[in-house]
Coordinates of C-alpha atoms in Angstrom, one line a residue:
Chain A
M5 CA 94.1 113.2 96.8
S6 CA 95.9 114.1 99.8
C7 CA 97.9 111.8 101.9
T8 CA 97.8 114.3 104.9
T9 CA 95.1 115.5 105.6
F10 CA 93.6 116.1 108.7
F11 CA 90.0 117.5 110.0
D12 CA 90.0 121.4 109.4
G13 CA 88.2 123.5 111.9
D14 CA 87.9 126.7 113.9
T15 CA 86.5 124.8 116.8
F16 CA 87.1 125.4 121.0
I17 CA 88.8 122.3 120.4
H18 CA 91.3 123.4 117.6
R19 CA 92.4 125.8 119.5
L20 CA 93.5 123.8 122.8
D21 CA 96.6 122.6 122.4
P22 CA 98.0 119.8 121.3
R23 CA 99.6 118.4 123.7
P24 CA 97.3 117.7 126.5
R25 CA 94.5 116.4 123.5
I26 CA 97.5 113.9 122.6
I27 CA 97.7 112.7 126.2
V28 CA 93.6 112.7 126.8
T29 CA 93.3 110.8 123.7
L30 CA 95.8 108.1 125.2
A31 CA 94.8 108.1 128.6
F32 CA 90.9 107.6 126.8
A33 CA 92.1 104.6 125.0
A34 CA 93.6 102.8 127.5
V35 CA 90.3 103.5 130.1
T36 CA 88.3 102.2 127.1
A37 CA 89.8 99.0 126.4
F38 CA 90.6 98.3 130.5
S39 CA 86.6 99.3 131.1
S40 CA 83.9 95.7 130.6
N41 CA 81.5 97.5 132.7
S42 CA 78.6 98.1 130.3
G43 CA 77.4 101.0 131.8
V44 CA 81.0 102.8 131.8
L45 CA 81.3 101.7 127.7
C46 CA 77.8 103.7 126.7
A47 CA 79.3 107.2 128.4
A48 CA 82.7 106.3 126.4
L49 CA 80.4 106.4 123.6
A50 CA 78.3 109.2 124.5
A51 CA 81.8 111.1 125.4
G52 CA 83.3 110.4 121.9
L53 CA 80.3 111.1 119.8
A54 CA 79.6 114.4 122.4
L55 CA 83.0 115.0 121.2
A56 CA 82.6 114.7 117.4
V57 CA 80.1 116.6 117.6
L58 CA 82.1 119.0 118.8
A59 CA 85.1 119.4 116.7
R60 CA 82.4 119.2 114.1
I61 CA 84.0 116.5 112.6
P62 CA 82.1 116.0 108.8
A63 CA 79.4 113.8 109.0
A64 CA 80.0 112.1 105.6
A65 CA 83.9 111.4 106.6
L66 CA 82.9 109.8 110.1
R67 CA 80.7 108.2 108.4
R68 CA 83.3 106.1 105.9
R69 CA 85.8 105.9 108.7
L70 CA 83.0 104.8 111.8
L71 CA 82.0 101.9 108.8
R72 CA 85.4 101.3 107.5
L73 CA 85.7 99.9 111.4
N74 CA 82.6 98.1 111.3
I75 CA 83.7 95.9 108.6
F76 CA 85.3 94.5 110.9
T77 CA 83.0 94.6 114.2
V78 CA 79.9 92.8 112.0
V79 CA 83.2 89.8 111.3
L80 CA 83.1 89.3 115.0
F81 CA 79.4 89.5 116.2
V82 CA 79.2 86.4 113.4
T83 CA 82.3 84.4 114.2
V84 CA 82.6 85.1 117.8
P85 CA 78.9 84.3 119.6
P86 CA 79.3 81.1 118.2
T87 CA 82.4 80.0 118.7
F88 CA 82.4 81.7 122.5
P89 CA 80.9 78.9 125.6
G90 CA 77.5 79.8 127.3
R91 CA 73.8 80.6 126.7
T92 CA 72.2 79.7 123.3
A93 CA 70.3 83.0 122.3
F94 CA 69.1 82.1 118.9
A95 CA 70.4 79.4 116.4
L96 CA 70.7 80.4 112.7
F97 CA 71.2 77.2 110.1
S98 CA 71.5 75.5 113.0
I99 CA 74.9 77.4 114.3
P100 CA 74.0 78.4 118.1
F101 CA 74.7 81.9 118.5
S102 CA 75.6 82.1 122.8
V103 CA 74.5 85.5 124.7
E104 CA 78.0 85.2 126.3
G105 CA 79.1 86.1 122.6
L106 CA 76.7 88.2 121.5
L107 CA 77.6 91.2 124.2
W108 CA 81.1 90.6 123.8
S109 CA 81.4 91.4 120.3
L110 CA 78.5 95.0 121.9
S111 CA 81.2 95.5 124.1
T112 CA 84.1 95.2 122.1
A113 CA 81.8 96.9 119.3
M114 CA 81.5 99.9 121.8
K115 CA 84.6 99.7 123.0
A116 CA 86.7 100.1 119.4
N117 CA 84.0 103.0 118.3
A118 CA 84.0 105.2 120.8
I119 CA 88.1 105.3 121.0
V120 CA 88.1 106.4 117.0
L121 CA 85.9 108.8 117.5
V122 CA 87.8 109.9 120.2
F123 CA 90.4 109.7 118.6
A124 CA 89.8 112.0 115.1
A125 CA 87.9 114.1 117.4
L126 CA 91.1 115.0 119.5
M127 CA 94.1 114.3 117.5
G128 CA 91.9 113.8 113.6
T129 CA 92.2 117.1 114.4
I130 CA 95.7 118.1 114.8
D131 CA 97.2 119.1 111.5
L132 CA 100.0 115.9 111.3
F133 CA 103.0 119.0 111.2
T134 CA 101.5 120.4 114.5
L135 CA 101.5 116.7 115.9
G136 CA 105.0 115.8 114.8
H137 CA 105.9 119.3 117.4
A138 CA 103.6 118.8 119.7
F139 CA 105.5 115.5 120.1
H140 CA 109.0 116.7 119.8
H141 CA 107.2 119.1 123.0
L142 CA 106.1 115.4 125.2
K143 CA 110.2 114.4 124.3
V144 CA 109.4 111.5 122.2
P145 CA 112.9 110.5 120.9
V146 CA 114.3 112.8 118.6
K147 CA 115.0 110.6 116.0
L148 CA 111.4 109.3 115.4
T149 CA 110.2 113.2 115.5
H150 CA 112.5 113.6 112.8
L151 CA 111.4 110.5 110.9
F152 CA 107.4 111.5 111.2
L153 CA 107.8 114.6 109.9
F154 CA 110.3 113.7 107.2
T155 CA 107.5 111.0 106.0
L156 CA 104.6 113.1 105.9
R157 CA 107.3 116.2 104.3
Y158 CA 107.5 113.7 101.1
L159 CA 103.9 111.9 101.1
D160 CA 102.5 114.5 98.8
V161 CA 105.6 114.3 96.4
L162 CA 105.6 111.0 96.2
H163 CA 102.2 110.3 96.0
H164 CA 102.1 113.0 93.1
E165 CA 105.4 111.1 91.5
Y166 CA 102.9 107.9 91.8
V167 CA 100.1 109.0 89.7
T168 CA 102.8 111.1 87.6
L169 CA 104.4 107.1 86.8
L170 CA 100.5 105.4 87.0
R171 CA 99.3 108.3 84.7
A172 CA 102.4 107.4 81.9
M173 CA 101.4 103.5 82.5
K174 CA 97.6 104.6 81.3
A175 CA 98.9 106.4 78.5
R176 CA 100.3 103.2 76.9
S177 CA 97.3 101.2 77.7
F178 CA 98.2 99.2 81.6
R179 CA 95.3 97.5 82.3
P180 CA 95.4 96.0 85.5
S181 CA 94.5 92.2 85.2
M182 CA 95.6 88.6 86.8
R183 CA 99.0 88.4 85.1
L184 CA 101.9 88.7 86.3
H185 CA 102.6 91.5 83.8
T186 CA 100.6 93.5 86.1
Y187 CA 102.6 92.3 88.8
R188 CA 106.2 93.3 87.2
S189 CA 104.7 96.0 86.3
Y190 CA 103.2 97.7 89.5
A191 CA 106.5 96.6 91.0
W192 CA 108.5 98.0 88.2
L193 CA 106.6 101.7 89.8
T194 CA 107.1 101.1 93.3
G195 CA 111.5 100.0 92.2
M196 CA 110.8 103.2 90.6
L197 CA 110.0 105.0 92.6
L198 CA 112.5 104.0 95.7
V199 CA 115.1 105.1 93.4
R200 CA 113.5 108.1 92.6
S201 CA 113.0 108.6 96.6
L202 CA 116.6 108.2 97.3
E203 CA 117.9 110.1 94.8
R204 CA 115.5 112.9 96.7
S205 CA 117.2 112.1 99.6
E206 CA 120.7 113.0 98.5
R207 CA 119.1 116.3 96.9
I208 CA 117.6 116.7 100.4
L209 CA 120.7 115.3 102.0
E210 CA 122.9 117.6 100.3
A211 CA 120.2 121.0 100.5
M212 CA 120.6 120.6 103.9
K213 CA 124.1 120.7 104.7
C214 CA 124.1 123.6 102.4
R215 CA 121.9 125.2 105.0
G216 CA 124.2 124.4 107.3
F217 CA 122.3 120.8 109.5
S218 CA 124.1 119.8 112.3
G219 CA 122.1 117.0 113.1
E220 CA 119.9 119.7 115.5
F221 CA 116.5 120.0 113.9
H222 CA 115.0 123.4 115.6
V223 CA 111.6 123.4 116.5
L224 CA 109.8 127.0 115.7
K225 CA 105.8 125.9 116.8
H226 CA 106.1 126.3 120.2
F227 CA 102.7 125.8 122.0
R228 CA 100.7 127.2 124.6
F229 CA 99.1 125.6 127.9
S230 CA 96.2 128.6 128.8
A231 CA 93.6 128.3 130.7
A232 CA 91.1 127.1 128.2
D233 CA 93.5 123.8 128.1
A234 CA 94.1 123.7 132.0
A235 CA 89.6 123.3 132.3
F236 CA 90.0 120.9 129.0
S237 CA 91.9 118.2 131.4
A238 CA 90.9 118.7 134.2
V239 CA 87.3 118.1 132.9
S240 CA 88.5 114.5 130.8
F241 CA 90.9 113.3 133.7
A242 CA 87.2 114.1 135.9
V243 CA 85.2 111.9 133.9
L244 CA 87.8 109.3 133.0
A245 CA 88.2 109.2 136.9
L246 CA 85.1 108.5 136.9
F247 CA 84.3 105.8 134.1
L248 CA 87.6 104.1 136.2
A249 CA 85.7 104.4 139.4
A250 CA 82.5 103.3 138.4
E251 CA 84.4 100.2 136.8
L252 CA 86.1 99.6 139.2
A253 CA 83.2 100.1 142.0
G254 CA 81.5 97.5 139.4
A255 CA 78.7 100.0 139.1
A256 CA 74.7 99.6 137.8
A257 CA 75.0 98.0 134.2
V258 CA 72.3 98.3 131.7
W259 CA 73.1 94.4 130.5
Chain B
M7 CA 96.2 92.7 109.2
H8 CA 96.2 94.3 112.3
I9 CA 94.8 94.2 115.5
S10 CA 91.6 97.3 115.5
D11 CA 91.1 98.6 119.3
G12 CA 89.0 97.4 121.9
V13 CA 89.9 93.6 120.9
A14 CA 93.5 93.2 123.2
P15 CA 92.7 94.1 126.8
I16 CA 95.2 95.5 128.2
P17 CA 97.9 93.3 129.4
V18 CA 97.6 92.1 125.9
A19 CA 98.4 95.7 125.1
V20 CA 101.5 96.9 127.3
A21 CA 103.1 93.0 126.3
G22 CA 102.5 94.1 122.9
A23 CA 104.2 97.7 123.6
L24 CA 107.0 95.8 125.4
A25 CA 108.1 93.6 123.2
A26 CA 108.0 96.0 120.8
L27 CA 109.4 98.7 122.4
P28 CA 113.5 97.3 121.5
G29 CA 113.3 97.0 118.5
I30 CA 112.3 99.8 117.5
A31 CA 115.1 102.1 120.4
A32 CA 117.4 99.4 117.8
G33 CA 116.2 100.6 115.3
L34 CA 116.7 104.5 115.6
K35 CA 119.8 103.6 117.2
V36 CA 121.0 102.6 114.5
L37 CA 119.7 104.7 112.6
K38 CA 122.6 108.3 111.8
E39 CA 120.9 111.9 111.8
E40 CA 121.8 111.9 108.2
R41 CA 120.0 108.6 106.5
I42 CA 117.1 110.6 108.3
P43 CA 115.6 111.2 104.8
A44 CA 116.8 108.6 103.0
A45 CA 115.2 105.9 105.3
A46 CA 111.9 108.5 105.1
L47 CA 111.7 108.2 101.9
V48 CA 111.6 105.2 101.4
S49 CA 109.4 104.6 104.1
S50 CA 106.8 106.6 102.9
V51 CA 107.3 104.7 99.8
L52 CA 106.5 101.8 101.6
F53 CA 102.9 103.4 102.8
L54 CA 101.8 104.4 100.0
S55 CA 102.4 100.7 97.7
T56 CA 100.5 99.6 100.4
L57 CA 97.5 101.9 100.2
L58 CA 97.5 102.5 96.7
V59 CA 98.6 99.6 94.7
R60 CA 96.1 97.1 94.4
L61 CA 97.3 93.5 93.1
P62 CA 94.6 91.6 90.9
L63 CA 93.5 88.4 92.3
G64 CA 90.8 86.2 91.4
P65 CA 87.7 88.3 91.7
S66 CA 88.9 90.8 93.7
S67 CA 92.4 92.7 94.6
V68 CA 94.9 92.7 97.7
H69 CA 96.8 95.7 99.0
P70 CA 100.6 94.3 99.3
L71 CA 101.8 94.4 103.1
L72 CA 105.9 94.5 101.8
G73 CA 107.3 93.7 105.8
G74 CA 110.0 91.8 103.5
L75 CA 111.4 94.8 101.4
A76 CA 110.9 96.9 103.8
G77 CA 113.0 94.6 106.2
L78 CA 115.3 94.4 103.4
L79 CA 115.8 98.6 102.5
L80 CA 115.3 99.4 106.2
G81 CA 117.1 96.7 108.6
W82 CA 116.1 97.1 112.0
S83 CA 114.8 100.4 110.9
A84 CA 111.7 99.1 110.1
M85 CA 110.6 99.2 112.8
P86 CA 110.6 102.8 114.3
A87 CA 109.4 102.8 110.2
F88 CA 106.0 101.1 111.0
L89 CA 105.6 102.4 114.2
I90 CA 105.3 105.5 112.1
S91 CA 103.4 104.0 109.5
L92 CA 100.6 102.2 111.4
F93 CA 99.8 105.4 113.3
L94 CA 99.4 107.6 110.6
Q95 CA 97.3 104.3 109.0
A96 CA 95.8 104.0 112.2
L97 CA 95.2 108.2 112.4
L98 CA 94.6 108.6 109.3
F99 CA 92.2 106.0 107.7
Q100 CA 91.3 103.5 110.8
F101 CA 93.0 100.7 110.3
G102 CA 94.1 99.3 113.0
G103 CA 94.6 101.6 116.2
I104 CA 96.4 103.2 119.2
T105 CA 95.9 100.8 121.9
T106 CA 96.9 97.6 119.7
L107 CA 100.4 100.9 118.1
G108 CA 102.8 98.5 119.8
I109 CA 101.1 94.6 118.6
N110 CA 100.4 96.3 115.4
T111 CA 103.9 97.5 115.4
F112 CA 105.8 94.1 116.2
V113 CA 103.6 91.8 114.7
M114 CA 105.0 93.6 111.7
G115 CA 108.1 95.2 112.4
M116 CA 109.5 91.6 113.5
P117 CA 109.2 90.1 110.5
A118 CA 111.2 92.9 108.6
V119 CA 113.7 92.5 110.5
G120 CA 113.9 88.6 110.2
V121 CA 114.3 89.4 107.3
Y122 CA 116.9 91.7 106.6
L123 CA 118.7 89.4 108.8
L124 CA 118.5 86.3 106.8
F125 CA 118.6 87.6 103.0
N126 CA 120.1 91.0 103.1
G127 CA 124.0 90.0 102.7
R128 CA 123.4 87.4 100.1
I129 CA 121.2 89.4 98.0
R130 CA 123.4 92.4 98.8
R131 CA 125.9 90.6 97.0
E132 CA 123.9 88.8 94.4
R133 CA 123.9 89.8 90.5
D134 CA 121.7 87.9 88.5
T135 CA 117.5 89.3 88.9
R136 CA 116.6 85.6 88.6
K137 CA 118.3 84.5 91.6
A138 CA 117.5 88.4 93.0
F139 CA 113.8 87.5 92.1
C140 CA 113.5 84.2 93.9
L141 CA 115.4 85.7 96.7
G142 CA 112.3 89.0 97.2
A143 CA 109.9 86.1 96.5
A144 CA 111.6 83.9 99.5
A145 CA 111.6 87.0 101.8
G146 CA 108.6 88.5 101.0
I147 CA 106.4 85.1 101.4
A148 CA 108.5 84.3 104.8
A149 CA 108.2 88.3 106.5
Y150 CA 104.1 87.5 105.0
L151 CA 103.4 84.2 106.9
A152 CA 105.6 85.3 110.4
S153 CA 102.9 88.5 110.6
F154 CA 100.5 86.1 109.8
V155 CA 102.0 83.8 112.5
L156 CA 102.4 86.8 115.6
W157 CA 99.1 87.7 114.7
A158 CA 97.6 85.2 114.5
G159 CA 99.1 84.7 118.3
A160 CA 98.7 87.9 120.0
L161 CA 94.8 87.8 118.6
L162 CA 94.5 84.5 120.3
L163 CA 95.9 85.8 123.3
C164 CA 93.7 88.9 123.0
G165 CA 90.8 85.7 123.8
R166 CA 90.3 82.5 122.6
Q167 CA 86.5 83.0 120.9
L168 CA 89.0 84.7 118.1
A169 CA 90.2 81.3 116.8
A170 CA 87.3 81.3 114.8
I171 CA 88.5 84.3 112.7
V172 CA 92.4 82.8 113.0
A173 CA 90.7 79.9 111.6
I174 CA 88.9 81.4 108.5
A175 CA 91.4 83.4 107.7
F176 CA 94.2 80.9 107.1
L177 CA 94.0 79.9 103.6
P178 CA 93.5 83.0 102.2
N179 CA 96.6 84.3 103.9
L180 CA 99.0 81.3 102.4
V181 CA 97.7 83.0 98.7
L182 CA 98.1 86.2 99.6
A183 CA 101.5 85.5 100.9
A184 CA 101.8 84.1 97.5
A185 CA 101.2 87.0 95.2
E186 CA 103.3 88.9 98.1
G187 CA 106.2 86.6 97.3
I188 CA 105.8 87.1 93.4
F189 CA 105.4 91.8 93.9
T190 CA 108.3 91.5 95.8
G191 CA 110.2 89.4 94.1
F192 CA 110.1 91.4 91.0
I193 CA 110.8 94.4 93.1
V194 CA 114.0 93.0 94.6
S195 CA 114.6 91.8 90.9
F196 CA 114.4 95.2 89.2
L197 CA 116.5 96.8 92.2
A198 CA 119.2 94.8 91.6
R199 CA 119.4 95.5 87.6
V200 CA 118.6 99.2 88.0
Y201 CA 120.1 100.5 91.7
P202 CA 121.9 97.4 93.3
A203 CA 123.5 99.9 95.9
I204 CA 119.7 100.3 97.5
F205 CA 120.4 96.8 99.2
G206 CA 123.3 98.6 101.1
A207 CA 121.7 100.6 102.6
P208 CA 119.9 99.3 105.8
A209 CA 123.7 99.8 106.0
F210 CA 121.8 103.2 107.5
E211 CA 124.3 101.5 110.3
A212 CA 127.1 101.5 107.9
E213 CA 130.5 103.4 107.9
G214 CA 130.4 105.3 105.2
E215 CA 128.9 102.9 102.6
G216 CA 127.4 105.5 100.7
L217 CA 125.0 105.0 98.2

């Protein structure tokens, strides 16, 4: 298992410049979170689904992610309607579920799903290292970008070390159970990883210094904002403006 | 203990981001270029450990949050470290979200910084492993409970109707805090024995104090 997977592919979304994709994702998330009109939310959800289909995100992976998210929305549906003031829709074990509460839960679930779909389709399709470079070009603070890139770079390495250590423990018949011994073993495993990672970081720093590291990080990837990117940005922002206008004008609601 | 996309209305999301911003800026400011690899590797380990370690608890198992440990090891840099790991969790696993990234960073990061200010000095000097365990456990529990309080507060700000979730989550989280404390305690006592210099590392800020 790799910790730094992304949705690989070769659709037109994959070929777009990462920078407008990041900005459109953030704008979409903001507009969707702001909206409460059910028509707008349906449209946002449809847009999310359309993008996920266009990016050809593997159905199994998408299902897994949406399932994980919707475990939480189920909790909302169970806990919010009984305490939300409003008309009673139905009663379960004599606990009244209010119409307003159910609608609130539904629109929250729709917002969350729409944002997750767009997030996966537009940003989940960027290789994480390219994402780091895009952050750099978007003027995210240099140190934060470095921290991001280094964290990513060593996730897989350290994951490998974790698996090795755990295998060594299992070879000595370690089986997790609810005992202090298990907690201590896992703690020592984490501690050992920390010790090793710090020693590794010393070596990395020395290697960087050997190669003349002076605090500046040279970014190798540069992006080109092409006509296709301009078209994508224009269409996206037009759609978002439409959502916003419909929300503010109080457009026809589905409910 | 994350807040998902869609739950937080825009004012709360913006307030959360604004609240997290000074801490993130401070964390980046004290982090010297030279220390970035060390900070990044520590945060990679914390990220992996919260993801992969499953502490058995009754019939089920829980994953540690390690906010306290992050504070002890990273100091103020825990803020940017949590920002990155929460971003990755949202992107790769759909825990949390992008509109709520600021709130979640604040909820996880501020208790870590608080634990650093409260406990780091004492743990740095502690050579007795049993006392190191107690300090570590206290740090772990304090950070966990503080995160829970901030999380509950943020949820209530998002809407009074979410109070039921907070009420349901209250008791289980006390048990989880205890598990977290024991786990953090063992890690800290291990590190105090094997590699005590590691607690000098939030000297990601101090002059020349090497690892």
